[in-house]
CSV table of N, CA and C in Angstrom, one decimal:
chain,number,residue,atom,x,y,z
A,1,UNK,N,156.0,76.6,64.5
A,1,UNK,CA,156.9,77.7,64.1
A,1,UNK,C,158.0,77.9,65.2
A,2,UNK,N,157.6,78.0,66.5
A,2,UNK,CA,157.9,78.2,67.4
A,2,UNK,C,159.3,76.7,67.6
A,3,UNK,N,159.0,75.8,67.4
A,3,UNK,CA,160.0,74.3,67.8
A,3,UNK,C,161.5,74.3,66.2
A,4,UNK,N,160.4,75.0,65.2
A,4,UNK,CA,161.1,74.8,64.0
A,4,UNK,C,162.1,76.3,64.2
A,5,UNK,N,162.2,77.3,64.5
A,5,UNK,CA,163.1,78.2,64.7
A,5,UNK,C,163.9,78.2,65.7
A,6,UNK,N,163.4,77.5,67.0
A,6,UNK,CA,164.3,76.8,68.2
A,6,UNK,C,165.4,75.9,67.6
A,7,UNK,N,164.6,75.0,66.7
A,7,UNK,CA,165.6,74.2,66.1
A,7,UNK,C,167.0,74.8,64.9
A,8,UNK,N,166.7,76.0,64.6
A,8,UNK,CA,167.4,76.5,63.6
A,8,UNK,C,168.3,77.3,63.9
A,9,UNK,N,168.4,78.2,65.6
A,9,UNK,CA,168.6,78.6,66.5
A,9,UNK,C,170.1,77.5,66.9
A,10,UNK,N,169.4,76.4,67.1
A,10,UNK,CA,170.4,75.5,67.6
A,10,UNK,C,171.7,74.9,66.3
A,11,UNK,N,170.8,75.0,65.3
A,11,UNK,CA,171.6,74.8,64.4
A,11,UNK,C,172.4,75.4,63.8
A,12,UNK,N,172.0,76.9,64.2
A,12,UNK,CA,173.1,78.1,63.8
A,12,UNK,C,172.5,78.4,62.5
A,13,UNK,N,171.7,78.7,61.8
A,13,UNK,CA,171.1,79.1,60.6
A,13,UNK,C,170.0,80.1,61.0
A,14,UNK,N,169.4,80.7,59.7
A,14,UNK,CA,168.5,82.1,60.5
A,14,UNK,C,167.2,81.2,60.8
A,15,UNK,N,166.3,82.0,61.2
A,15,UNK,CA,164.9,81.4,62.1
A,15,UNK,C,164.1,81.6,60.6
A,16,UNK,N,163.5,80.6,60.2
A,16,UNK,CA,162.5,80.7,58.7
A,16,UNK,C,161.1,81.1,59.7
A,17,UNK,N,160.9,81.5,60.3
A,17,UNK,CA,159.4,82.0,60.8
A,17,UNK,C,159.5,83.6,61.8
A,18,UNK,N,158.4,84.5,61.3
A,18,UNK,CA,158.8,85.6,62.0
A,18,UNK,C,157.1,85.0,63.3
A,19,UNK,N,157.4,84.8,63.7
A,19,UNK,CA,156.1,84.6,65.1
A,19,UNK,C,155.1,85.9,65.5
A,20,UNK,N,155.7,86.7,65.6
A,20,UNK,CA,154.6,88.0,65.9
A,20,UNK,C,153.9,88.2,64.5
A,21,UNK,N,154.7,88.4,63.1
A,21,UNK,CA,154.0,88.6,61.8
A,21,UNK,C,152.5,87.2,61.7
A,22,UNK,N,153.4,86.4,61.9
A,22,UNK,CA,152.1,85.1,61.7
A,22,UNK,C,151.0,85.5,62.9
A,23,UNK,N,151.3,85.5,64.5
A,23,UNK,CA,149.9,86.1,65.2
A,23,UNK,C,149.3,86.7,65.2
A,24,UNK,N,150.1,88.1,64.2
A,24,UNK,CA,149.3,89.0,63.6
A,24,UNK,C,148.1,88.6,62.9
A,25,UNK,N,148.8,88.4,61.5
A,25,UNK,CA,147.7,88.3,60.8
A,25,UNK,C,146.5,87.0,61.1
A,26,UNK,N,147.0,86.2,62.0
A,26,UNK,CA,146.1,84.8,62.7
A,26,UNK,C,145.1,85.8,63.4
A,27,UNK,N,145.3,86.6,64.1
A,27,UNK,CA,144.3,87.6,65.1
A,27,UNK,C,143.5,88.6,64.2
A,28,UNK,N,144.0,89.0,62.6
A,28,UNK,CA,142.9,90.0,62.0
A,28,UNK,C,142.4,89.1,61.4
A,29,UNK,N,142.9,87.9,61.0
A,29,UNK,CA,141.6,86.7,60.2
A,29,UNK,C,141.1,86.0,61.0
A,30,UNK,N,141.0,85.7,62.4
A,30,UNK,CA,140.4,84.7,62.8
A,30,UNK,C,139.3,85.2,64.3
A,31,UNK,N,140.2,86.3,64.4
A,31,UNK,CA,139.7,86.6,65.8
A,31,UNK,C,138.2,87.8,65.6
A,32,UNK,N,137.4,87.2,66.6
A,32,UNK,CA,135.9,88.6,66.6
A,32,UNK,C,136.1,88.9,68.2
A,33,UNK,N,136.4,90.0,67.9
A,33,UNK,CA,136.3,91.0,69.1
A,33,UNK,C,135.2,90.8,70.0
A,34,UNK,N,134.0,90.7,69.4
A,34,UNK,CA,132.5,91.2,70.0
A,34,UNK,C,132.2,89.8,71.0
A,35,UNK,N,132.9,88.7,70.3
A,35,UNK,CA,133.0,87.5,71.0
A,35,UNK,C,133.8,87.1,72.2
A,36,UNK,N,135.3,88.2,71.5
A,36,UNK,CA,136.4,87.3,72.3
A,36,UNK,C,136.7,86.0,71.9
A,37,UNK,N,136.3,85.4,71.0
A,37,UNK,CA,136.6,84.3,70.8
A,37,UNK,C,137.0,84.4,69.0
A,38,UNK,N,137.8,82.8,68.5
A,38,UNK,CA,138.0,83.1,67.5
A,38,UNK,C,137.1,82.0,66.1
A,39,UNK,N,136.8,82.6,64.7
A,39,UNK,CA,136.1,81.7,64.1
A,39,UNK,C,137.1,81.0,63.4
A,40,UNK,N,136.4,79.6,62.9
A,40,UNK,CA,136.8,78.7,62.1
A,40,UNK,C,137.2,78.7,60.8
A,41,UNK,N,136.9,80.0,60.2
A,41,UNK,CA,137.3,80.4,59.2
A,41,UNK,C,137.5,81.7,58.6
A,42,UNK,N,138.0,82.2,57.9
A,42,UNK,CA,137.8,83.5,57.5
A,42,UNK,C,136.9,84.6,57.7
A,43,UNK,N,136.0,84.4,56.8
A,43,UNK,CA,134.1,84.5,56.8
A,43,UNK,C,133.6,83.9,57.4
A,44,UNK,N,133.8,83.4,58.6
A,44,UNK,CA,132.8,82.9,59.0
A,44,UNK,C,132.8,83.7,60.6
A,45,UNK,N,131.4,83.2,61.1
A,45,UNK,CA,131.0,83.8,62.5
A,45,UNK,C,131.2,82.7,63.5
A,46,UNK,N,131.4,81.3,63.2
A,46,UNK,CA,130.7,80.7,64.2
A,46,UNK,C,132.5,80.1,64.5
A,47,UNK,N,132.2,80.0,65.9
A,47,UNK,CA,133.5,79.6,67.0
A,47,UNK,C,133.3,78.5,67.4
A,48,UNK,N,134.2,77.7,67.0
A,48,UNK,CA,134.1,76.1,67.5
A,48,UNK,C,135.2,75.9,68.4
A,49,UNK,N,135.0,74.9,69.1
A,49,UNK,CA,136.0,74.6,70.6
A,49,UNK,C,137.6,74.6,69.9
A,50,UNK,N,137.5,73.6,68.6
A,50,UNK,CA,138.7,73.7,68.2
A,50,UNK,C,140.1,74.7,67.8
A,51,UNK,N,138.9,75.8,66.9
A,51,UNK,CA,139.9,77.1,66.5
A,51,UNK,C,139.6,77.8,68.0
A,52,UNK,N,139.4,77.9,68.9
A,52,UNK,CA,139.3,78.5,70.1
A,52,UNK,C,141.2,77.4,71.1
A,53,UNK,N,140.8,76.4,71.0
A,53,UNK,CA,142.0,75.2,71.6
A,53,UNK,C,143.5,75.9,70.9
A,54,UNK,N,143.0,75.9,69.5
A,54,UNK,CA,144.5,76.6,68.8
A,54,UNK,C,144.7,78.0,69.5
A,55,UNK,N,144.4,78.7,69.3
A,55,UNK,CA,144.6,79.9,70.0
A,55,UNK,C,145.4,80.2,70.8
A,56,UNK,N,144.6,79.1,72.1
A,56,UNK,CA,144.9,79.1,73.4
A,56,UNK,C,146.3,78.2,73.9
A,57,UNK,N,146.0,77.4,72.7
A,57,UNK,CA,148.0,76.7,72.8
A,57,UNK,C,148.6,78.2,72.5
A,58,UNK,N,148.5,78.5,71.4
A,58,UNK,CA,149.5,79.6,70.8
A,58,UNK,C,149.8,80.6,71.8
A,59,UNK,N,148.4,81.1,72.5
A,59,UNK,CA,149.1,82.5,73.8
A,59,UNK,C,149.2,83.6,73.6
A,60,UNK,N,148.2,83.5,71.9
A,60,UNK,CA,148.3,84.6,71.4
A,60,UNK,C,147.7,85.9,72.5
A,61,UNK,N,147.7,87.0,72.3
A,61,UNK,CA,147.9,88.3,73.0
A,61,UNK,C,146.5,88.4,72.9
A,62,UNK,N,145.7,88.4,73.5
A,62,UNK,CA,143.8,89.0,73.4
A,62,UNK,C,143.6,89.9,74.4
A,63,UNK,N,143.3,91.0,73.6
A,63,UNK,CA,142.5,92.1,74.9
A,63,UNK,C,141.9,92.3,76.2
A,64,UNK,N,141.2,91.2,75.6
A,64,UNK,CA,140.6,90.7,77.2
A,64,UNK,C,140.6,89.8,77.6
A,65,UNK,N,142.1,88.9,77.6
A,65,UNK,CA,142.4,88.1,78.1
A,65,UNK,C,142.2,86.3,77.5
A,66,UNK,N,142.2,85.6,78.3
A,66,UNK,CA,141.4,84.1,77.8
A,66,UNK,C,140.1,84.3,78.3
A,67,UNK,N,139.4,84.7,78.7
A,67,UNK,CA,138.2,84.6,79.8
A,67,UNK,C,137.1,83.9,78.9
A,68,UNK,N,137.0,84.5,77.3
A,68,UNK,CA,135.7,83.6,76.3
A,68,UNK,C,136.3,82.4,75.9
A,69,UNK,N,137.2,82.3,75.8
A,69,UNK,CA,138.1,80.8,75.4
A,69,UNK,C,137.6,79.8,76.5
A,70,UNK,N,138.0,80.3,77.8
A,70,UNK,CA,138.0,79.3,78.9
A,70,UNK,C,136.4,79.2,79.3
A,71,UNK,N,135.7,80.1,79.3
A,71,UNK,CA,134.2,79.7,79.3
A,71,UNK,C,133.6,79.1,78.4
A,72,UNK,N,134.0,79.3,77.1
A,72,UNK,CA,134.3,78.4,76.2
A,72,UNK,C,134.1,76.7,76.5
A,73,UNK,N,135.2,76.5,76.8
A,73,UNK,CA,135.5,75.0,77.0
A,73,UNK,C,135.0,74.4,78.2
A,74,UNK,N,134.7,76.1,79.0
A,74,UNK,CA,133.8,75.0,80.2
A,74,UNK,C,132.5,74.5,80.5
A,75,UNK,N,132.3,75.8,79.3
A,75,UNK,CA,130.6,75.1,78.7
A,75,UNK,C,130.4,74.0,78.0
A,76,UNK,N,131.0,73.7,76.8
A,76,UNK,CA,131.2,72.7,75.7
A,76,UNK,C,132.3,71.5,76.5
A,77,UNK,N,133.3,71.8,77.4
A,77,UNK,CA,133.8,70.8,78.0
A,77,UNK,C,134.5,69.8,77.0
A,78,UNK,N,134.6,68.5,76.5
A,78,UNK,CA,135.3,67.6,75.9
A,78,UNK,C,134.0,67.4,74.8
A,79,UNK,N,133.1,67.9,75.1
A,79,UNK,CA,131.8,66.7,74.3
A,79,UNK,C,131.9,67.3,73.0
A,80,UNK,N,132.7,68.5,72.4
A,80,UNK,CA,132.8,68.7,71.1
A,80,UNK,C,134.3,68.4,70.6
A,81,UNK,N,134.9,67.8,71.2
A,81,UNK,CA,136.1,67.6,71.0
A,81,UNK,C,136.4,66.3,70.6
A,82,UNK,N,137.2,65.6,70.0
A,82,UNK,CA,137.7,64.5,69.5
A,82,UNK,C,139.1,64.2,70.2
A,83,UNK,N,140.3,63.2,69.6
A,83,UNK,CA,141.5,63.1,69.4
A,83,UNK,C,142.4,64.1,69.0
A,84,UNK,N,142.3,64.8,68.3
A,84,UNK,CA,143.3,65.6,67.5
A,84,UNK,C,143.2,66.6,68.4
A,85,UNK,N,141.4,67.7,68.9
A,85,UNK,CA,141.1,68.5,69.7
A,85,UNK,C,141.9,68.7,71.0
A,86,UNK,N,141.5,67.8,71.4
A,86,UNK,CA,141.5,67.4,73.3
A,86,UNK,C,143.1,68.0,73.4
A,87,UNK,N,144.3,67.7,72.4
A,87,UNK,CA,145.6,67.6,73.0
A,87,UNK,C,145.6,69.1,73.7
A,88,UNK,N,145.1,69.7,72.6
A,88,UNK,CA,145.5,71.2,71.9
A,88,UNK,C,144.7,72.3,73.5
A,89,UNK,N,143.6,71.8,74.0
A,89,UNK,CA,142.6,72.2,74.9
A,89,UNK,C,143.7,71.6,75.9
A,90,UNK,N,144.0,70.6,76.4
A,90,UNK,CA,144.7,70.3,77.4
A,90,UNK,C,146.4,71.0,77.6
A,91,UNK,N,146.8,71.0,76.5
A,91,UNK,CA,148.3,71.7,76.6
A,91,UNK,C,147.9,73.3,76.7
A,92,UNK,N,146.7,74.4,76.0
A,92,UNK,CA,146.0,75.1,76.4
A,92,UNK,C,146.3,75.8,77.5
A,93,UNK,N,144.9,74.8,78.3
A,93,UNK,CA,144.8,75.0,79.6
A,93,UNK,C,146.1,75.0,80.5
A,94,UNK,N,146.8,74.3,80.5
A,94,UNK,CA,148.4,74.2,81.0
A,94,UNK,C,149.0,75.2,80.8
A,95,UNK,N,149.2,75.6,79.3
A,95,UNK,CA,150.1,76.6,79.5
A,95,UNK,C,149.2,78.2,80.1
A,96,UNK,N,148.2,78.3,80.2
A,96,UNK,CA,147.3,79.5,80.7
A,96,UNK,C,147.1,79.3,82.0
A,97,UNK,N,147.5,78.4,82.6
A,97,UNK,CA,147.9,78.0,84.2
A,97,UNK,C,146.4,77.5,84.4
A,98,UNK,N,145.7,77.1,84.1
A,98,UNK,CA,144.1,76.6,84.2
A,98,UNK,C,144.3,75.5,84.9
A,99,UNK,N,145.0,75.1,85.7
A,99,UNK,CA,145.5,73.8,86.0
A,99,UNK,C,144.0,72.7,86.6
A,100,UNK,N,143.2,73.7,87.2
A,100,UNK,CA,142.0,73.2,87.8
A,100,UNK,C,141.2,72.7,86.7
A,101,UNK,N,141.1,73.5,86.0
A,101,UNK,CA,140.0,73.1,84.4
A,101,UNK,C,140.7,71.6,83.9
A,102,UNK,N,141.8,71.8,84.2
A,102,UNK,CA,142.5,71.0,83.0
A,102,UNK,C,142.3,69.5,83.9
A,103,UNK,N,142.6,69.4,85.1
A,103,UNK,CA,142.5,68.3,86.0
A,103,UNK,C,140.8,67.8,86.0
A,104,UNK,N,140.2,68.6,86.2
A,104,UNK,CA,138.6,68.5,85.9
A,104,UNK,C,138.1,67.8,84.9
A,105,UNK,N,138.6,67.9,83.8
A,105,UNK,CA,138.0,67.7,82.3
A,105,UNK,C,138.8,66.1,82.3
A,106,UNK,N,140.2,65.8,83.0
A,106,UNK,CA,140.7,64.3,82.8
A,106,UNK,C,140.4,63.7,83.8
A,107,UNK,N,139.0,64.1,84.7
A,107,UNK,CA,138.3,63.4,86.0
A,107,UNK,C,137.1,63.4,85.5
A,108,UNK,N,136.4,63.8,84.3
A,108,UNK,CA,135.2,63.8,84.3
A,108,UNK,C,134.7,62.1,83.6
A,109,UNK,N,133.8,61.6,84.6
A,109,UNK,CA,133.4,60.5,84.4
A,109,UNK,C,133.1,60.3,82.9
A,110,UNK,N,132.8,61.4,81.7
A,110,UNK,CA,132.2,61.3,80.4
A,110,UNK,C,133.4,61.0,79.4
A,111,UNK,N,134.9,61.5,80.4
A,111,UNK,CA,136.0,61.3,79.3
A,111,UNK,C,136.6,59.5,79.5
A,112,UNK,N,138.1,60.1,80.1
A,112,UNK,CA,138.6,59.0,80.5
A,112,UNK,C,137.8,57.8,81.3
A,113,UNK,N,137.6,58.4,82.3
A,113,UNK,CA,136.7,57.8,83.1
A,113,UNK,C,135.8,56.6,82.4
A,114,UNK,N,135.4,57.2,81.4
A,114,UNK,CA,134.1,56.5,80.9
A,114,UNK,C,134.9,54.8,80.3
A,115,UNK,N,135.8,55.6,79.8
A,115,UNK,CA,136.8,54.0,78.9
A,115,UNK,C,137.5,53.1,80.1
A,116,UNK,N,137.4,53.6,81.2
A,116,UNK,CA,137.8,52.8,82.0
A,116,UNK,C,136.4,52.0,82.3
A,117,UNK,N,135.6,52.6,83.1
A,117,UNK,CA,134.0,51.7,83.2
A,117,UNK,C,133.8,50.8,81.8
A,118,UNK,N,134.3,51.2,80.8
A,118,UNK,CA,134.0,50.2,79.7
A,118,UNK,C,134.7,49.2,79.6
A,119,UNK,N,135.6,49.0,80.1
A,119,UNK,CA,136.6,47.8,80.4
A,119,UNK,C,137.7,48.0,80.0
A,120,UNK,N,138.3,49.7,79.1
A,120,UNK,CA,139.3,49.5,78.4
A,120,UNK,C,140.8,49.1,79.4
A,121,UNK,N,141.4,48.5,78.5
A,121,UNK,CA,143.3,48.1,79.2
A,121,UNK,C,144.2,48.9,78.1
A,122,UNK,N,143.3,49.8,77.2
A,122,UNK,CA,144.1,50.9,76.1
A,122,UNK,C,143.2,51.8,76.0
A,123,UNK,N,143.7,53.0,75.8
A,123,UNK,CA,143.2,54.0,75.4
A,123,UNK,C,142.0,54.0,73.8
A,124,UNK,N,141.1,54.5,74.1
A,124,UNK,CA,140.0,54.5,72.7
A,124,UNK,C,140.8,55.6,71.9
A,125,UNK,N,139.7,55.6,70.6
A,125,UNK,CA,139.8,56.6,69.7
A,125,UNK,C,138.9,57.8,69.8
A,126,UNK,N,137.9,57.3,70.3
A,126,UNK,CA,137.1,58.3,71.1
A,126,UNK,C,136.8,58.1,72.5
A,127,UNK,N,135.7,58.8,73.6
A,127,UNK,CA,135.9,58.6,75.0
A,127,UNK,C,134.7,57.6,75.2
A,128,UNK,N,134.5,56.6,74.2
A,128,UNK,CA,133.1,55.7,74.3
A,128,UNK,C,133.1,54.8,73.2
A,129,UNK,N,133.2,53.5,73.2
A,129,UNK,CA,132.8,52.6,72.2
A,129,UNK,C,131.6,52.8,71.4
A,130,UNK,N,130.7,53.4,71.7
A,130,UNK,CA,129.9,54.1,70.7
A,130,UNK,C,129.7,55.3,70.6
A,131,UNK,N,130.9,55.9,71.0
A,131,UNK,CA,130.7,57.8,70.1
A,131,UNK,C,131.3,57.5,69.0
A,132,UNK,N,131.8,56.1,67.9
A,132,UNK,CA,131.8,56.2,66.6
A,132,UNK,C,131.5,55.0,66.0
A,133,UNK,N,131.5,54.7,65.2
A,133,UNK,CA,131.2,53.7,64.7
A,133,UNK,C,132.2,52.6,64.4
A,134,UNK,N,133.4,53.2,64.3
A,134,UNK,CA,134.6,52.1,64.0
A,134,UNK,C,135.6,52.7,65.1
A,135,UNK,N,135.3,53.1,66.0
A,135,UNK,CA,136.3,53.4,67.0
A,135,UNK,C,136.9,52.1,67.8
A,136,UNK,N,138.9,52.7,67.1
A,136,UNK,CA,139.8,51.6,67.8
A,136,UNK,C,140.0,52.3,69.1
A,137,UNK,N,140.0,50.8,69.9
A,137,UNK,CA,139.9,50.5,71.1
A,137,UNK,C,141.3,50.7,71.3
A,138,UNK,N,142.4,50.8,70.2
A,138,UNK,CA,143.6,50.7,70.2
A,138,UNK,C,144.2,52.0,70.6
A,139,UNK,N,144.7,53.0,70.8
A,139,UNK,CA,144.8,54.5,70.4
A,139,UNK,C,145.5,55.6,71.4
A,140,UNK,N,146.5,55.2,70.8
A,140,UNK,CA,147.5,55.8,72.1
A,140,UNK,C,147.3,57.7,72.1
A,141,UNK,N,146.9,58.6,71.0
A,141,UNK,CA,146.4,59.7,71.5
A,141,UNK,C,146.0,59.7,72.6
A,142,UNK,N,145.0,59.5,72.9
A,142,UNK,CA,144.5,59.7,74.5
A,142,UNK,C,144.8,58.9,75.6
A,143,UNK,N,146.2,58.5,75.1
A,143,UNK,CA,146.7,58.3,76.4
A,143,UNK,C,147.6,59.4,77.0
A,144,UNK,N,147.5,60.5,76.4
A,144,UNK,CA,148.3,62.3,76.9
A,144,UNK,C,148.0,62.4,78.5
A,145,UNK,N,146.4,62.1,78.9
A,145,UNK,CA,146.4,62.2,80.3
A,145,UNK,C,147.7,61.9,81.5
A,146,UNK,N,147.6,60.6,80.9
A,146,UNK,CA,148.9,60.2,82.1
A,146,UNK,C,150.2,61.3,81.7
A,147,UNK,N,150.5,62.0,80.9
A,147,UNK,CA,151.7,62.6,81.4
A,147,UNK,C,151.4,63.9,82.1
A,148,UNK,N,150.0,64.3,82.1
A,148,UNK,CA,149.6,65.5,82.9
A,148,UNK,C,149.3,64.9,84.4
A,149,UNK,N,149.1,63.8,84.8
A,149,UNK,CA,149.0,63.1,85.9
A,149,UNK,C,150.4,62.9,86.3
A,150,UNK,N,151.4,62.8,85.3
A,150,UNK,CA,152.7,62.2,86.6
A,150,UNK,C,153.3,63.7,86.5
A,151,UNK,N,152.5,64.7,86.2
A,151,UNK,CA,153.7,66.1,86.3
A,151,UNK,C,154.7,66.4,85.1
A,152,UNK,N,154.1,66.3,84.0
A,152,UNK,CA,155.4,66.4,82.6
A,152,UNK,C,154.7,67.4,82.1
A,153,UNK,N,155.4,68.9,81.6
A,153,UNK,CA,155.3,70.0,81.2
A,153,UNK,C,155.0,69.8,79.7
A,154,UNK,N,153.9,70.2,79.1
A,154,UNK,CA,154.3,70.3,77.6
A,154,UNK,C,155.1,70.4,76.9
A,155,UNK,N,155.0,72.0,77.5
A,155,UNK,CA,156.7,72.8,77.4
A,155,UNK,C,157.8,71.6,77.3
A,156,UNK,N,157.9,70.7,78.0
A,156,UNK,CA,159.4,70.1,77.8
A,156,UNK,C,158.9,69.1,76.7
A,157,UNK,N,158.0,69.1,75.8
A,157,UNK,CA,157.7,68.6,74.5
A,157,UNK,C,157.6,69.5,73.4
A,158,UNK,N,156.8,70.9,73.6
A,158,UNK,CA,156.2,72.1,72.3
A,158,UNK,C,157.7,72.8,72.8
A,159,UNK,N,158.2,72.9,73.9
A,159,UNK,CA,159.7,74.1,73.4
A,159,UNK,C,159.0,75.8,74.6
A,160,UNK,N,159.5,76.4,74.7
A,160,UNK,CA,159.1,77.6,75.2
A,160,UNK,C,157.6,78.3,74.8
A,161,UNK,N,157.2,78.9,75.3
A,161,UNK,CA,155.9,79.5,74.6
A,161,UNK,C,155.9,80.1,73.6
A,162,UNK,N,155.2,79.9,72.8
A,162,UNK,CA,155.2,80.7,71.3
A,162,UNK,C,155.7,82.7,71.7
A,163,UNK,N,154.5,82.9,72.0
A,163,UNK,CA,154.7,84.2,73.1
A,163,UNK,C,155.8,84.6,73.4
A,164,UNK,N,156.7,83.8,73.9
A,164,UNK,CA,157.9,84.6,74.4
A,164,UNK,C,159.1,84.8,73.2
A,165,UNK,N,158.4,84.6,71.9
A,165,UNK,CA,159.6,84.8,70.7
A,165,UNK,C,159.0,86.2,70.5
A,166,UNK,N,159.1,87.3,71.1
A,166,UNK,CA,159.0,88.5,70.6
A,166,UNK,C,160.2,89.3,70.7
């Protein structure tokens, strides 16, 4: 919402997204207080790393802060995460200044690490020739690390923080 109203901005047309209305209602349907963290669905109770990753891109406003998000992921770490996951946990942690967590998780021998020990010269589809069954060896998703290694902002990819369109 946030890149598509930047863009409309630029184009001189009105912004098709109101950003606080959407957080809103994202925060009374998704978010449990008692948790601090947010569920995967409507009805439901249970908080998975992933609808927790979205969140913590977005920046949305939480009472008490990131604190169950980021214990969150430092419990569960990558090992519930995939390809699609991982970006969202890593740009995340970036934008919530976690810079330590975030460097941590692309040094742990079980991620990247591991596809190097396996001989990879490309990035996997997962962090292990057998964490799937048809996992291409091919797979430039996870090659995101290297731009957090040479110093490249999300931000100068996702656009300003969602957050700051208030």
């Amino acid at each position: 919402m946030s890149a598509v109203n930047r863009a409309a901005r630029l184009l001189g047309v009105s912004e098709p997204y109101d950003y606080c209305a959407a957080a809103d209602a994202y925060m009374r349907t998704f978010y449990r207080p008692a948790s601090g963290l947010f569920a995967d669905t409507a009805d439901s109770a249970h908080t998975a790393i992933g609808s927790n990753a979205f969140a913590l891109l977005l920046d949305l406003p939480l009472p008490d802060g990131n604190g169950a998000i980021l214990e969150l992921i430092r419990q569960k770490r990558l090992n519930a995460s995939n390809l699609f996951v991982s970006p969202l946990i890593l740009f995340g942690l970036f934008r919530a200044g976690q810079t330590d967590l975030l460097y941590d998780l692309l040094c742990d021998r079980n991620y990247w690490l591991r596809m190097l020990a396996e001989g990879a010269t490309t990035t996997f589809e997962a962090f292990g020739k057998d964490r799937k069954w048809n996992t291409s060896l091919c797979h430039t998703m996870f090659a995101l690390p290297v731009a957090f290694l040479c110093g490249w902002s999300p931000d100068d990819y996702l656009g300003a923080c969602p957050a700051s369109e208030s």
